[in-house]
Amino acid sequence: MSEKEKIINIAVIAHVDAGKSTLVDAFLRQSDVFRSNEEVVDCVMDSNDLERERGITIYSKNCSVIHDGVKINIVDTPGHADFSSEVERIIKTVDTVILLVDSSEGPMPQTRFVLSKSLEMGLRPILLINKIDKKDARPQEVVDEVYELFLDLNASDEQLDFAILYGIAKQGIVQYDLDTPSDSIEPLFKTILKHCDVYPDLDNEPLQMQVSALAYDEYIGRLGIGRIYQGVLKPQTQYVVCDSFGHERTNTTSQIFVYRGLSRVSVEEAHSGDIVVIAGIADISIGETLCEKDHVMPLESIHVEEPTLSMNFIVNKSPFAGQSGKFVTSRNLKERLEKELEVNVGLKVEPTDSGDCFKVSGRGELHISVLLEQMRREGYEVAVSKPEVILHKDENGKTVEPVEEVVAIAPEEYSGTIINKLNLRKGTMVDMVEENGYVRITYEAPTRGLLGYRSEFINDTRGEGTLVRRIKGYTPYKGEITQRANGAMISTDTGGAMTYALWNLQERGTLFISPQTEVYEGMIIGESARNVDMDVNPLKNKKLTAIRSSGNDEAMRLTPPREMTLEEALEWINDDELVEITPDCIRLRKKGLKPHERRQYYRDRMAAEENL
């Protein structure tokens, strides 16, 4: 390359469903990345199966476009608070961020988090008010709310002078203002080039390149992804790799790739400012810096927020263990969790007293449940305990627990139920606004109290409500919070469930299984209508007699069972219960399968509480 490429790195940040991946689609479509006859799916960056199924971004991903001779590297980031570690580590690699805000919802809890990280790094965001075609759009009010948010986060005068654009990402339209129509995202491209200087030419300086993400290729092995802060990076060259503990080692790169559109392209050298992919260093890790032998200058390691939730991952020992999974031993489980730690910086894995159990900590239920879903698809079997909130001690030695900002948006008629439920969970109301028949309620509640609330909220609002949460900080321990009000229906036998037995049981609670489902002793088959556990026999069949009379054999109509998703199952269980996860099934069970084991567990727990 005769002259150095001009480079700008940008990240698209926002709350969930604000349109980040859709905007990246527009960038790619309007930069002629795709062939004219190429079939292009929506949210092309959400390439993972789980991302496509759930319609959310889980992993930060890179692509690039060329505009007016400038290469723009684009990073698509997750919006869920549970994946905030993905956002934290890529913010260091970009020159500016495009902050997307919904024209109707305005700034949401996660908007505050991603914006605060950008402002801390000294970046000057570009504000894009998206979805201005909504019936209830209020763009001018939302801009004022964003200004207030910037002030709350102590933005500098320079950061407060941010560019404001309006658009409809789904149609690939961005406008300078509400009165100037547009038919493309050209105003956004021009604003980026005007607002952000290209990366300075530091090719003659000694190399500094920090790894901010990892990937894996089945042909060339482990890949490190990161930005070259200065110098030139070349393949087949020896470099010193420095980690956050000050350790150094020498490794040789085999190949260097840069992004061209959605593709990785092998190059003979990569220049300062570019986001690159390096191959050949088998043990490369996030946060490590590549330097030249004579100029070892490690960069500050990437800081990630501490986990707030933990679960125990236990080797599956149920009577049905090993029937559908390929990986069922503690060694398999340990290796898989260690592999996950290499790429998932927000996760923490600790051994326990038992060799068959590992304590896994993450940023939220969704963070850990996505890992569990991936594991079951890969053929793993595992049993997991109820999520537990990680408590800390403050400087005075007092126990503190994480508290979350909760925003509930629902029709007005459900507001009383929402307020009542959040009060019971030790929440404190911060704000309440009514508009267009909907109410927006903001609460501060301990994470402990919110475990299991999402599915309850969906039921209470008949699926019409939206619940958003964000970790806000730590507060003094708020005392005991009541657990699930209803008991469990526990099978007393092993075999195939019978229609006759379930027909008799359905009036005593809500069933989780259908006829012919294989069950075992100690497995939970439903939720009791009362607040105590109930031992039931789902295998009981009707006695056969030779006598027939009209009316005796009326049709047994069963109510459809409640099918639990993985997240709902984790929210539902109590301390003495487990979720058994296999490739083809999610089951609920008691820790003690036999009645005497459950009684002993209860006695041990009562004794432990008395000793506190």
mmCIF file with all atom_site columns, N, CA and C in Angstrom, residues 357-386:
data_model
loop_
_atom_site.group_PDB
_atom_site.id
_atom_site.type_symbol
_atom_site.label_atom_id
_atom_site.label_alt_id
_atom_site.label_comp_id
_atom_site.label_asym_id
_atom_site.label_entity_id
_atom_site.label_seq_id
_atom_site.pdbx_PDB_ins_code
_atom_site.Cartn_x
_atom_site.Cartn_y
_atom_site.Cartn_z
_atom_site.occupancy
_atom_site.B_iso_or_equiv
_atom_site.pdbx_formal_charge
_atom_site.auth_seq_id
_atom_site.auth_comp_id
_atom_site.auth_asym_id
_atom_site.auth_atom_id
_atom_site.pdbx_PDB_model_num
ATOM 1  N N  . CYS A 1 357 ? -18.678 -30.135 41.550 1.00 0.00 ? 357 CYS A N  1
ATOM 2  C CA . CYS A 1 357 ? -19.460 -28.893 41.585 1.00 0.00 ? 357 CYS A CA 1
ATOM 3  C C  . CYS A 1 357 ? -18.537 -27.693 41.389 1.00 0.00 ? 357 CYS A C  1
ATOM 4  N N  . PHE A 1 358 ? -18.965 -26.747 40.549 1.00 0.00 ? 358 PHE A N  1
ATOM 5  C CA . PHE A 1 358 ? -18.198 -25.525 40.297 1.00 0.00 ? 358 PHE A CA 1
ATOM 6  C C  . PHE A 1 358 ? -19.102 -24.319 40.512 1.00 0.00 ? 358 PHE A C  1
ATOM 7  N N  . LYS A 1 359 ? -18.558 -23.302 41.178 1.00 0.00 ? 359 LYS A N  1
ATOM 8  C CA . LYS A 1 359 ? -19.318 -22.080 41.399 1.00 0.00 ? 359 LYS A CA 1
ATOM 9  C C  . LYS A 1 359 ? -19.036 -21.123 40.240 1.00 0.00 ? 359 LYS A C  1
ATOM 10 N N  . VAL A 1 360 ? -20.078 -20.789 39.462 1.00 0.00 ? 360 VAL A N  1
ATOM 11 C CA . VAL A 1 360 ? -19.940 -19.926 38.286 1.00 0.00 ? 360 VAL A CA 1
ATOM 12 C C  . VAL A 1 360 ? -20.633 -18.600 38.573 1.00 0.00 ? 360 VAL A C  1
ATOM 13 N N  . SER A 1 361 ? -19.896 -17.493 38.429 1.00 0.00 ? 361 SER A N  1
ATOM 14 C CA . SER A 1 361 ? -20.450 -16.162 38.711 1.00 0.00 ? 361 SER A CA 1
ATOM 15 C C  . SER A 1 361 ? -20.486 -15.331 37.435 1.00 0.00 ? 361 SER A C  1
ATOM 16 N N  . GLY A 1 362 ? -21.561 -14.555 37.279 1.00 0.00 ? 362 GLY A N  1
ATOM 17 C CA . GLY A 1 362 ? -21.713 -13.726 36.079 1.00 0.00 ? 362 GLY A CA 1
ATOM 18 C C  . GLY A 1 362 ? -22.457 -12.446 36.386 1.00 0.00 ? 362 GLY A C  1
ATOM 19 N N  . ARG A 1 363 ? -22.779 -11.693 35.318 1.00 0.00 ? 363 ARG A N  1
ATOM 20 C CA . ARG A 1 363 ? -23.394 -10.372 35.478 1.00 0.00 ? 363 ARG A CA 1
ATOM 21 C C  . ARG A 1 363 ? -24.909 -10.417 35.600 1.00 0.00 ? 363 ARG A C  1
ATOM 22 N N  . GLY A 1 364 ? -25.511 -11.606 35.468 1.00 0.00 ? 364 GLY A N  1
ATOM 23 C CA . GLY A 1 364 ? -26.963 -11.703 35.584 1.00 0.00 ? 364 GLY A CA 1
ATOM 24 C C  . GLY A 1 364 ? -27.430 -13.073 35.132 1.00 0.00 ? 364 GLY A C  1
ATOM 25 N N  . GLU A 1 365 ? -28.744 -13.319 35.308 1.00 0.00 ? 365 GLU A N  1
ATOM 26 C CA . GLU A 1 365 ? -29.299 -14.627 34.937 1.00 0.00 ? 365 GLU A CA 1
ATOM 27 C C  . GLU A 1 365 ? -29.110 -14.918 33.452 1.00 0.00 ? 365 GLU A C  1
ATOM 28 N N  . LEU A 1 366 ? -29.335 -13.909 32.611 1.00 0.00 ? 366 LEU A N  1
ATOM 29 C CA . LEU A 1 366 ? -29.227 -14.112 31.166 1.00 0.00 ? 366 LEU A CA 1
ATOM 30 C C  . LEU A 1 366 ? -27.794 -14.438 30.768 1.00 0.00 ? 366 LEU A C  1
ATOM 31 N N  . HIS A 1 367 ? -26.830 -13.785 31.397 1.00 0.00 ? 367 HIS A N  1
ATOM 32 C CA . HIS A 1 367 ? -25.411 -14.016 31.119 1.00 0.00 ? 367 HIS A CA 1
ATOM 33 C C  . HIS A 1 367 ? -25.058 -15.499 31.308 1.00 0.00 ? 367 HIS A C  1
ATOM 34 N N  . ILE A 1 368 ? -25.511 -16.072 32.437 1.00 0.00 ? 368 ILE A N  1
ATOM 35 C CA . ILE A 1 368 ? -25.172 -17.472 32.727 1.00 0.00 ? 368 ILE A CA 1
ATOM 36 C C  . ILE A 1 368 ? -26.071 -18.425 31.948 1.00 0.00 ? 368 ILE A C  1
ATOM 37 N N  . SER A 1 369 ? -27.345 -18.054 31.750 1.00 0.00 ? 369 SER A N  1
ATOM 38 C CA . SER A 1 369 ? -28.249 -18.977 31.042 1.00 0.00 ? 369 SER A CA 1
ATOM 39 C C  . SER A 1 369 ? -27.871 -19.122 29.567 1.00 0.00 ? 369 SER A C  1
ATOM 40 N N  . VAL A 1 370 ? -27.285 -18.077 28.958 1.00 0.00 ? 370 VAL A N  1
ATOM 41 C CA . VAL A 1 370 ? -26.807 -18.193 27.566 1.00 0.00 ? 370 VAL A CA 1
ATOM 42 C C  . VAL A 1 370 ? -25.674 -19.215 27.495 1.00 0.00 ? 370 VAL A C  1
ATOM 43 N N  . LEU A 1 371 ? -24.779 -19.190 28.488 1.00 0.00 ? 371 LEU A N  1
ATOM 44 C CA . LEU A 1 371 ? -23.710 -20.196 28.546 1.00 0.00 ? 371 LEU A CA 1
ATOM 45 C C  . LEU A 1 371 ? -24.295 -21.599 28.678 1.00 0.00 ? 371 LEU A C  1
ATOM 46 N N  . LEU A 1 372 ? -25.299 -21.758 29.553 1.00 0.00 ? 372 LEU A N  1
ATOM 47 C CA . LEU A 1 372 ? -25.931 -23.072 29.748 1.00 0.00 ? 372 LEU A CA 1
ATOM 48 C C  . LEU A 1 372 ? -26.612 -23.555 28.460 1.00 0.00 ? 372 LEU A C  1
ATOM 49 N N  . GLU A 1 373 ? -27.273 -22.633 27.757 1.00 0.00 ? 373 GLU A N  1
ATOM 50 C CA . GLU A 1 373 ? -27.948 -22.992 26.504 1.00 0.00 ? 373 GLU A CA 1
ATOM 51 C C  . GLU A 1 373 ? -26.933 -23.448 25.458 1.00 0.00 ? 373 GLU A C  1
ATOM 52 N N  . GLN A 1 374 ? -25.785 -22.765 25.392 1.00 0.00 ? 374 GLN A N  1
ATOM 53 C CA . GLN A 1 374 ? -24.742 -23.169 24.451 1.00 0.00 ? 374 GLN A CA 1
ATOM 54 C C  . GLN A 1 374 ? -24.203 -24.554 24.814 1.00 0.00 ? 374 GLN A C  1
ATOM 55 N N  . MET A 1 375 ? -24.009 -24.789 26.119 1.00 0.00 ? 375 MET A N  1
ATOM 56 C CA . MET A 1 375 ? -23.466 -26.072 26.567 1.00 0.00 ? 375 MET A CA 1
ATOM 57 C C  . MET A 1 375 ? -24.407 -27.221 26.231 1.00 0.00 ? 375 MET A C  1
ATOM 58 N N  . ARG A 1 376 ? -25.712 -27.016 26.436 1.00 0.00 ? 376 ARG A N  1
ATOM 59 C CA . ARG A 1 376 ? -26.640 -28.125 26.153 1.00 0.00 ? 376 ARG A CA 1
ATOM 60 C C  . ARG A 1 376 ? -26.681 -28.418 24.666 1.00 0.00 ? 376 ARG A C  1
ATOM 61 N N  . ARG A 1 377 ? -26.530 -27.385 23.825 1.00 0.00 ? 377 ARG A N  1
ATOM 62 C CA . ARG A 1 377 ? -26.514 -27.596 22.377 1.00 0.00 ? 377 ARG A CA 1
ATOM 63 C C  . ARG A 1 377 ? -25.244 -28.319 21.929 1.00 0.00 ? 377 ARG A C  1
ATOM 64 N N  . GLU A 1 378 ? -24.189 -28.166 22.713 1.00 0.00 ? 378 GLU A N  1
ATOM 65 C CA . GLU A 1 378 ? -22.928 -28.846 22.397 1.00 0.00 ? 378 GLU A CA 1
ATOM 66 C C  . GLU A 1 378 ? -22.903 -30.280 22.916 1.00 0.00 ? 378 GLU A C  1
ATOM 67 N N  . GLY A 1 379 ? -23.946 -30.695 23.656 1.00 0.00 ? 379 GLY A N  1
ATOM 68 C CA . GLY A 1 379 ? -24.009 -32.078 24.138 1.00 0.00 ? 379 GLY A CA 1
ATOM 69 C C  . GLY A 1 379 ? -23.639 -32.266 25.593 1.00 0.00 ? 379 GLY A C  1
ATOM 70 N N  . TYR A 1 380 ? -23.652 -31.199 26.376 1.00 0.00 ? 380 TYR A N  1
ATOM 71 C CA . TYR A 1 380 ? -23.321 -31.307 27.801 1.00 0.00 ? 380 TYR A CA 1
ATOM 72 C C  . TYR A 1 380 ? -24.582 -31.548 28.626 1.00 0.00 ? 380 TYR A C  1
ATOM 73 N N  . GLU A 1 381 ? -24.387 -32.273 29.732 1.00 0.00 ? 381 GLU A N  1
ATOM 74 C CA . GLU A 1 381 ? -25.445 -32.423 30.740 1.00 0.00 ? 381 GLU A CA 1
ATOM 75 C C  . GLU A 1 381 ? -24.938 -31.793 32.026 1.00 0.00 ? 381 GLU A C  1
ATOM 76 N N  . VAL A 1 382 ? -25.791 -31.014 32.672 1.00 0.00 ? 382 VAL A N  1
ATOM 77 C CA . VAL A 1 382 ? -25.390 -30.346 33.903 1.00 0.00 ? 382 VAL A CA 1
ATOM 78 C C  . VAL A 1 382 ? -26.630 -30.054 34.741 1.00 0.00 ? 382 VAL A C  1
ATOM 79 N N  . ALA A 1 383 ? -26.457 -30.050 36.060 1.00 0.00 ? 383 ALA A N  1
ATOM 80 C CA . ALA A 1 383 ? -27.529 -29.622 36.973 1.00 0.00 ? 383 ALA A CA 1
ATOM 81 C C  . ALA A 1 383 ? -27.084 -28.307 37.603 1.00 0.00 ? 383 ALA A C  1
ATOM 82 N N  . VAL A 1 384 ? -27.996 -27.340 37.699 1.00 0.00 ? 384 VAL A N  1
ATOM 83 C CA . VAL A 1 384 ? -27.623 -26.043 38.270 1.00 0.00 ? 384 VAL A CA 1
ATOM 84 C C  . VAL A 1 384 ? -28.556 -25.663 39.407 1.00 0.00 ? 384 VAL A C  1
ATOM 85 N N  . SER A 1 385 ? -27.985 -24.952 40.386 1.00 0.00 ? 385 SER A N  1
ATOM 86 C CA . SER A 1 385 ? -28.753 -24.550 41.563 1.00 0.00 ? 385 SER A CA 1
ATOM 87 C C  . SER A 1 385 ? -29.395 -23.190 41.328 1.00 0.00 ? 385 SER A C  1
ATOM 88 N N  . LYS A 1 386 ? -30.213 -22.776 42.287 1.00 0.00 ? 386 LYS A N  1
ATOM 89 C CA . LYS A 1 386 ? -30.869 -21.459 42.240 1.00 0.00 ? 386 LYS A CA 1
ATOM 90 C C  . LYS A 1 386 ? -29.799 -20.361 42.211 1.00 0.00 ? 386 LYS A C  1
#
